[in-house]
PDB file of C-alpha atoms in Angstrom:
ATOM      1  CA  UNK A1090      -4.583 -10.369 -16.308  1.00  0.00           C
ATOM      2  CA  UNK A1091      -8.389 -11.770 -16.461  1.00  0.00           C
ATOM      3  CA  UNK A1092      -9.020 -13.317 -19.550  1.00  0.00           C
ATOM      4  CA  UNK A1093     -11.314 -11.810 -21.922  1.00  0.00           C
ATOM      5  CA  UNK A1094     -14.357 -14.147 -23.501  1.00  0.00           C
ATOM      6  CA  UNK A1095     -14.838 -12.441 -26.902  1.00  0.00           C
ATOM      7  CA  UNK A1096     -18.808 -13.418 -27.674  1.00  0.00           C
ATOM      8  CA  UNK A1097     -21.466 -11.060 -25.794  1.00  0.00           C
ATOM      9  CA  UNK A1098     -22.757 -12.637 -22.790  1.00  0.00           C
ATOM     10  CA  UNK A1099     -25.377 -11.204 -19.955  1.00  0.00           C
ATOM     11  CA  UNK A1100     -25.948 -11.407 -16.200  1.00  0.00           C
ATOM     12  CA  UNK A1101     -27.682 -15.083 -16.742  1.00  0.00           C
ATOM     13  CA  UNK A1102     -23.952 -16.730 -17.477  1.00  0.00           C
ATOM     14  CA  UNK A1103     -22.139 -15.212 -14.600  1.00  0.00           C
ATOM     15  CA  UNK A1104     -25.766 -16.182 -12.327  1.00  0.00           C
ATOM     16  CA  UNK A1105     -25.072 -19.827 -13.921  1.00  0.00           C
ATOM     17  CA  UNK A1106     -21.320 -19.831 -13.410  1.00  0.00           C
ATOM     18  CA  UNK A1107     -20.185 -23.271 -11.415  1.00  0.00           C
ATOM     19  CA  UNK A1108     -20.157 -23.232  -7.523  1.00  0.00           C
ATOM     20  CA  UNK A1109     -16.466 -20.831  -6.730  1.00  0.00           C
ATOM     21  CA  UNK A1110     -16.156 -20.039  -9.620  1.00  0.00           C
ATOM     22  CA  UNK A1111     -15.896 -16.142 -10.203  1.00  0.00           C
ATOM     23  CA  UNK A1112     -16.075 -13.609 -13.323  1.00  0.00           C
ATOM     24  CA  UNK A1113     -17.034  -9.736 -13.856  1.00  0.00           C
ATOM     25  CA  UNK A1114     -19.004  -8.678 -16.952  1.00  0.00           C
ATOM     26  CA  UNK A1115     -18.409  -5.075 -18.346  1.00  0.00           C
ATOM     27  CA  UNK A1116     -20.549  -4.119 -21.448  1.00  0.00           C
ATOM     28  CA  UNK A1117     -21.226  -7.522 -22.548  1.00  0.00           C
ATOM     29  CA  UNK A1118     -17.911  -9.206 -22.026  1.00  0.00           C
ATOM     30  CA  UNK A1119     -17.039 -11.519 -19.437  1.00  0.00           C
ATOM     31  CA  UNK A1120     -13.586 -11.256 -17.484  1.00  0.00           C
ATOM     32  CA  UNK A1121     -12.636 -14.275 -15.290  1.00  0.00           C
ATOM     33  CA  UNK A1122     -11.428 -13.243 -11.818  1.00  0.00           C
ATOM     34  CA  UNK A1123      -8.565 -15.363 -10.066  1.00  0.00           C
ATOM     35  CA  UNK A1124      -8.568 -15.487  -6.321  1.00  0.00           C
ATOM     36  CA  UNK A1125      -7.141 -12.990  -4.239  1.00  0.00           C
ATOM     37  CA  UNK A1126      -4.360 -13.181  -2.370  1.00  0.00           C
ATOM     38  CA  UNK A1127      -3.786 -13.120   1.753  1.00  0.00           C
ATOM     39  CA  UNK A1128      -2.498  -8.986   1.339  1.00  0.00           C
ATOM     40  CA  UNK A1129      -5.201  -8.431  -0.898  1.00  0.00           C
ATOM     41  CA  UNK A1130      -7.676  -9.991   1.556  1.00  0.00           C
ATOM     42  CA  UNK A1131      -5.993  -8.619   4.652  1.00  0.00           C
ATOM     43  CA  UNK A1132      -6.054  -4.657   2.953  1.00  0.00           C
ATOM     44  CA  UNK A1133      -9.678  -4.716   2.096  1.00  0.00           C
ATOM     45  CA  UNK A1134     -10.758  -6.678   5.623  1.00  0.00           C
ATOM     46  CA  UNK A1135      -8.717  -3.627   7.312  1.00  0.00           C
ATOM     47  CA  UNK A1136      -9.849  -0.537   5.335  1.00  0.00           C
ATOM     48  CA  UNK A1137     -13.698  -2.238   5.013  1.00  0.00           C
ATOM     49  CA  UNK A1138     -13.228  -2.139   9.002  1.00  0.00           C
ATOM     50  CA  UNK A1139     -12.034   1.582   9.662  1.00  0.00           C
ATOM     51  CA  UNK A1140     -14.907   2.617   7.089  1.00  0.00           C
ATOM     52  CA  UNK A1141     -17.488   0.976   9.221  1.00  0.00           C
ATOM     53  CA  UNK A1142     -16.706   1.781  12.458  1.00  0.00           C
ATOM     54  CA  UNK A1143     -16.711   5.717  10.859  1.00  0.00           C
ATOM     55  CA  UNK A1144     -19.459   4.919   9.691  1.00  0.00           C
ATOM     56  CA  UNK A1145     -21.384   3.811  13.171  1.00  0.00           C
ATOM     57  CA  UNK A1146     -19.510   5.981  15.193  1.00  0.00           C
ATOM     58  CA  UNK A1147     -21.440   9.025  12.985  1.00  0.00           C
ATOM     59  CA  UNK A1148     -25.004   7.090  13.131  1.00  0.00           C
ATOM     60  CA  UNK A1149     -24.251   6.981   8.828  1.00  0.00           C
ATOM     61  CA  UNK A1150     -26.697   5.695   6.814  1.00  0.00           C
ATOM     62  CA  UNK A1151     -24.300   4.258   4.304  1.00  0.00           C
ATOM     63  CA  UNK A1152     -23.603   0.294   4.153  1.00  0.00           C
ATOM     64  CA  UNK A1153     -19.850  -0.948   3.337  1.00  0.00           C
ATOM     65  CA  UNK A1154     -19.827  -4.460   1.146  1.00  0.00           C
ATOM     66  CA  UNK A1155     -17.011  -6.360   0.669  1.00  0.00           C
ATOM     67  CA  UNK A1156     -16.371  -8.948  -2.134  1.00  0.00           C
ATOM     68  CA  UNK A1157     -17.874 -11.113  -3.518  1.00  0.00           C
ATOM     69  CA  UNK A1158     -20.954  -8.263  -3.579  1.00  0.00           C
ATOM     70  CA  UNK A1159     -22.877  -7.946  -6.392  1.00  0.00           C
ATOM     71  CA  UNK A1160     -23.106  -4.856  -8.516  1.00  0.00           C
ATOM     72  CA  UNK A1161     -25.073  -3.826 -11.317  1.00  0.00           C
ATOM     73  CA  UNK A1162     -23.428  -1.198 -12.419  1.00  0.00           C
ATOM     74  CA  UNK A1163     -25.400   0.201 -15.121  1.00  0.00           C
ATOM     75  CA  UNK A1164     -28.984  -1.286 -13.768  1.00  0.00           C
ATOM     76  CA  UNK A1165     -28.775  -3.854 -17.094  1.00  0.00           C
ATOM     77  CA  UNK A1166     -27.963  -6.911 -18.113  1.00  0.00           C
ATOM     78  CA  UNK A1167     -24.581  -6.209 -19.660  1.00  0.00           C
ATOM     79  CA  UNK A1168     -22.359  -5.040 -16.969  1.00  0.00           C
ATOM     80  CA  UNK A1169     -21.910  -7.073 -13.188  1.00  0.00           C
ATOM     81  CA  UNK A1170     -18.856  -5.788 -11.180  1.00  0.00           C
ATOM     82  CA  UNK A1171     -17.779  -7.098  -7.672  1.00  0.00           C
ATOM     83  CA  UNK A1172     -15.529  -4.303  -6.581  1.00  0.00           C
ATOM     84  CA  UNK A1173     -13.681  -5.415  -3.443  1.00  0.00           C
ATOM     85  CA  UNK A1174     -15.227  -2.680  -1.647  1.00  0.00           C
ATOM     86  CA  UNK A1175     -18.413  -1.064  -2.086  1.00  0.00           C
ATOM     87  CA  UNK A1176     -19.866   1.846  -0.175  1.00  0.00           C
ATOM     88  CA  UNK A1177     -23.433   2.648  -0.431  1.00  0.00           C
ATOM     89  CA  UNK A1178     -25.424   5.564   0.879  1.00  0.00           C
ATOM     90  CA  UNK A1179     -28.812   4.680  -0.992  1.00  0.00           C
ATOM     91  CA  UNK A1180     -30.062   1.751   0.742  1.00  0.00           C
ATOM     92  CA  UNK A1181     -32.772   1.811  -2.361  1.00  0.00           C
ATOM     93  CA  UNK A1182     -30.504   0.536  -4.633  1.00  0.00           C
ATOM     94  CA  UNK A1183     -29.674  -2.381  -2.474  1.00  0.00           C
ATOM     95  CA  UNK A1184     -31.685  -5.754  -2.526  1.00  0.00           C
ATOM     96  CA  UNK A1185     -30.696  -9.561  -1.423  1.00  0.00           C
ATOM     97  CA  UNK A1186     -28.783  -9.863  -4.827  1.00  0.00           C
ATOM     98  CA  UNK A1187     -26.610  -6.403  -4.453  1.00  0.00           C
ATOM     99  CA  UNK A1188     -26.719  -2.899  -5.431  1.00  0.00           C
ATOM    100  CA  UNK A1189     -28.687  -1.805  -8.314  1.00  0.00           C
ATOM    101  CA  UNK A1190     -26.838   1.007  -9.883  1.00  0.00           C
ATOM    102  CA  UNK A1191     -23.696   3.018  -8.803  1.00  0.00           C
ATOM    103  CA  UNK A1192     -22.283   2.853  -5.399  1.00  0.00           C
ATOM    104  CA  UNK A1193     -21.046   6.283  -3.823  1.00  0.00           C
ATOM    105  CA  UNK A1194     -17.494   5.094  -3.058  1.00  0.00           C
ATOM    106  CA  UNK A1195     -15.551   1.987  -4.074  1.00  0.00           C
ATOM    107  CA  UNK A1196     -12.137   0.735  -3.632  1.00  0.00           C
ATOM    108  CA  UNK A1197     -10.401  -1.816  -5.580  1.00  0.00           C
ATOM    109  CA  UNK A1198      -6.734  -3.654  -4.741  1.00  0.00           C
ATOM    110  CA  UNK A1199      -4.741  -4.183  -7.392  1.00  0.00           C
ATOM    111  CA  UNK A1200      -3.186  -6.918  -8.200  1.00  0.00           C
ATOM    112  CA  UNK A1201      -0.616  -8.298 -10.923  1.00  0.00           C
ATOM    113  CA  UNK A1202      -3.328  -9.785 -12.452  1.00  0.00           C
ATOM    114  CA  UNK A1203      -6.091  -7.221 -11.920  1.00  0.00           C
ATOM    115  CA  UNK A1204      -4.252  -3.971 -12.740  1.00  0.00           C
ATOM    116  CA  UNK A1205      -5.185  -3.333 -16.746  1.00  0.00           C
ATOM    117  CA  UNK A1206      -9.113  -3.415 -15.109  1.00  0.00           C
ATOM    118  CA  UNK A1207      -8.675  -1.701 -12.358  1.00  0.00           C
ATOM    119  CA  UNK A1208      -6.636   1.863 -13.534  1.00  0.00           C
ATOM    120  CA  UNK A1209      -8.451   1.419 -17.099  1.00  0.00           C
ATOM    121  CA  UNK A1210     -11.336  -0.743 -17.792  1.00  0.00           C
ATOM    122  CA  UNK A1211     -13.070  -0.071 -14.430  1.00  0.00           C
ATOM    123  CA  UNK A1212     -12.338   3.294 -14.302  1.00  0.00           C
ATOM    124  CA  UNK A1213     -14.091   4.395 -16.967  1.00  0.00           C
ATOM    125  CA  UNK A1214     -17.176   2.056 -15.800  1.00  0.00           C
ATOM    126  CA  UNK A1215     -16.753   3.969 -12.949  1.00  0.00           C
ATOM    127  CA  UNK A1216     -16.649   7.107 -13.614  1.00  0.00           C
ATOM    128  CA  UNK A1217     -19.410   6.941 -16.310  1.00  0.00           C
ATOM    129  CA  UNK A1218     -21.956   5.060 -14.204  1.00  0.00           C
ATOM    130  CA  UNK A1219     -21.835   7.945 -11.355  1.00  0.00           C
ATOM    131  CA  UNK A1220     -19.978   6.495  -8.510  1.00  0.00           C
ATOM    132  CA  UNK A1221     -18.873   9.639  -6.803  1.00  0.00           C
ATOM    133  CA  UNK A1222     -15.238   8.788  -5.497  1.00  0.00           C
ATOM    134  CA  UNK A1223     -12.730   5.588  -6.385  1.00  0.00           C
ATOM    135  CA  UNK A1224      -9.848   3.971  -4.726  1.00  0.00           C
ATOM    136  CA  UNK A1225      -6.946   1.685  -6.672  1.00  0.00           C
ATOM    137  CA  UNK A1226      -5.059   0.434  -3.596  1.00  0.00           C
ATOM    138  CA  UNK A1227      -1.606  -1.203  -4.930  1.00  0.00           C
ATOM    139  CA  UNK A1228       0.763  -2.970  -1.962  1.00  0.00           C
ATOM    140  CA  UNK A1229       2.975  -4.397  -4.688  1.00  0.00           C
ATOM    141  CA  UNK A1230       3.818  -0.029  -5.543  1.00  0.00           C
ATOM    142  CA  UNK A1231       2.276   0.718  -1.958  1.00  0.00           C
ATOM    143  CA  UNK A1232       0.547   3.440  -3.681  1.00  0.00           C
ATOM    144  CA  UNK A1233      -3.279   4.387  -3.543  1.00  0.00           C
ATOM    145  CA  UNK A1234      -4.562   6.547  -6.343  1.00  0.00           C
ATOM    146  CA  UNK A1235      -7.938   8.679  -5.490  1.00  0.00           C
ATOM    147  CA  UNK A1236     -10.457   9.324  -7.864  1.00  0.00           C
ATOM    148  CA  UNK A1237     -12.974  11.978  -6.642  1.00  0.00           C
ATOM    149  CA  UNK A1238     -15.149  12.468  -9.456  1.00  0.00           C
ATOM    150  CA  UNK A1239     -17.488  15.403  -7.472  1.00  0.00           C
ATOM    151  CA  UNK A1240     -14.979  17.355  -7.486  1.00  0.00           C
ATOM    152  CA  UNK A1241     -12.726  16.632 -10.739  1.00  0.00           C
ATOM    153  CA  UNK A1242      -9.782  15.747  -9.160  1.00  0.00           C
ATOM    154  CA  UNK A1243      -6.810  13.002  -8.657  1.00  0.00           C
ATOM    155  CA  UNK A1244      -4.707  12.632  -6.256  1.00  0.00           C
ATOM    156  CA  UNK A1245      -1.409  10.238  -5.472  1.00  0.00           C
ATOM    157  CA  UNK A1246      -0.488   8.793  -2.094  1.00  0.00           C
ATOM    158  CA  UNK A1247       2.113   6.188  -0.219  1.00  0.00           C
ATOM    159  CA  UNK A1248       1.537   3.664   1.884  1.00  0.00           C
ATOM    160  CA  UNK A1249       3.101   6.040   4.675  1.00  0.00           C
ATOM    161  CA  UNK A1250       0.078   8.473   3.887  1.00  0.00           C
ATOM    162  CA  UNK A1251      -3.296   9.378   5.859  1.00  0.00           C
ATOM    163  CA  UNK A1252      -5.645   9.665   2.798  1.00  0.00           C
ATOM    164  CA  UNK A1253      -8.655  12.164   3.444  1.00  0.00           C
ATOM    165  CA  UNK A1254     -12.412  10.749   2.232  1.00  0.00           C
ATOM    166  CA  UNK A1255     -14.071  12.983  -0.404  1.00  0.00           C
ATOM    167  CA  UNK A1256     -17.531  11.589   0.096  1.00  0.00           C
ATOM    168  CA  UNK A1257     -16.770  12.257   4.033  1.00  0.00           C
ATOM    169  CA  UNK A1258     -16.130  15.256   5.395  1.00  0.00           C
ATOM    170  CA  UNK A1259     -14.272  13.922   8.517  1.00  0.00           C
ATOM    171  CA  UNK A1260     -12.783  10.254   7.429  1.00  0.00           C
ATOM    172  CA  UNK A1261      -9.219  10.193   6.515  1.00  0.00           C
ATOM    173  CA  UNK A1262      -7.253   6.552   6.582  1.00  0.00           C
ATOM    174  CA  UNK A1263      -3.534   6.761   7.938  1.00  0.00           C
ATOM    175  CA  UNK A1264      -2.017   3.927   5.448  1.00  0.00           C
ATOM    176  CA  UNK A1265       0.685   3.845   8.019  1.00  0.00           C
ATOM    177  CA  UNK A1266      -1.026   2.251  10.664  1.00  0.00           C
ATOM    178  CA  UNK A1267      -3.614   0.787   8.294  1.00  0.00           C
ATOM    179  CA  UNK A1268      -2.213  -2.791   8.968  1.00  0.00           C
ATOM    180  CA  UNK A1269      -0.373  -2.858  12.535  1.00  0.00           C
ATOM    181  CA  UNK A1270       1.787  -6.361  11.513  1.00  0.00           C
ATOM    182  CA  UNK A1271       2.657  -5.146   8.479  1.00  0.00           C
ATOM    183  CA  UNK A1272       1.947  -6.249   4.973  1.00  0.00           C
TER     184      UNK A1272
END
């Protein structure tokens, strides 16, 4: 689990954190971040890809991030997230240091470690600072949980799923055939 600092800090500590080293801050607290694994990496490579191409093959005007990406969650100097992915349809809340504000969609993988932030802490970030639709993406449970906040709803799926895109009408993601070597 990241370790919680328990004094206030802002945006300048994690901007002055040493070279590699990596931390989120939610509401003034700062929450080291250990490295992600080869699944983790591999998962968020593969469904970053598949949203892109959707993306270009539509002509989209949204932009997919992957971490480390910066975002400012709130638009202050208490909160700095780097989801692992980040989709973004208002390209006026992005600049050379990240997005400014809520992204439309994000996805996190869990991980051993990660999993208190991501199905608690973040989701209430989330959720409060208007990002439209969330993703927790677990391979240990092979189990993705959905968040679609437009429309109030939650939804469970497997690994062996194809997992429909709220913010899209025509994007769904076959888990199945997500990663064709297996995890």
């Amino acid at each position: 689990m990241p370790l919680l600092k328990e004094e206030l800090y802002t945006i300048d500590y994690i901007e002055n954190l040493p070279e590699g080293e990596r931390a989120e801050l939610i509401d003034g607290f700062v929450y080291d971040m250990a490295s992600p694994s080869r699944i983790h990496q591999r998962i968020a490579f593969e469904l970053g890809r598949k949203i892109a191409d959707y993306i270009d093959a539509n002509n989209g005007k949204c932009e997919v991030n992957l971490a480390p990406f910066a975002v400012f969650l709130n638009n202050d100097e208490y909160t700095y997230v780097e989801p692992d992915i980040s989709v973004v349809c208002d390209s006026k809340k992005l600049s050379d240091k990240g997005c400014h504000g809520a992204p439309d969609w994000i996805i996190e993988i869990a991980s051993p470690a990660s999993k208190r932030m991501d199905y608690m802490i973040k989701l209430f970030k989330y959720q409060s600072a208007g990002v439209r639709e969330y993703w927790i993406v677990d391979s240990d449970t092979q189990n993705i949980r959905v968040y679609d906040f437009d429309r109030d709803d939650t939804a469970d799926y497997k690994f062996s799923d194809t997992v429909s895109v709220g913010i899209y009408e025509n994007l769904s993601i076959d888990f199945s055939k997500l990663m064709p070597n297996g995890l």
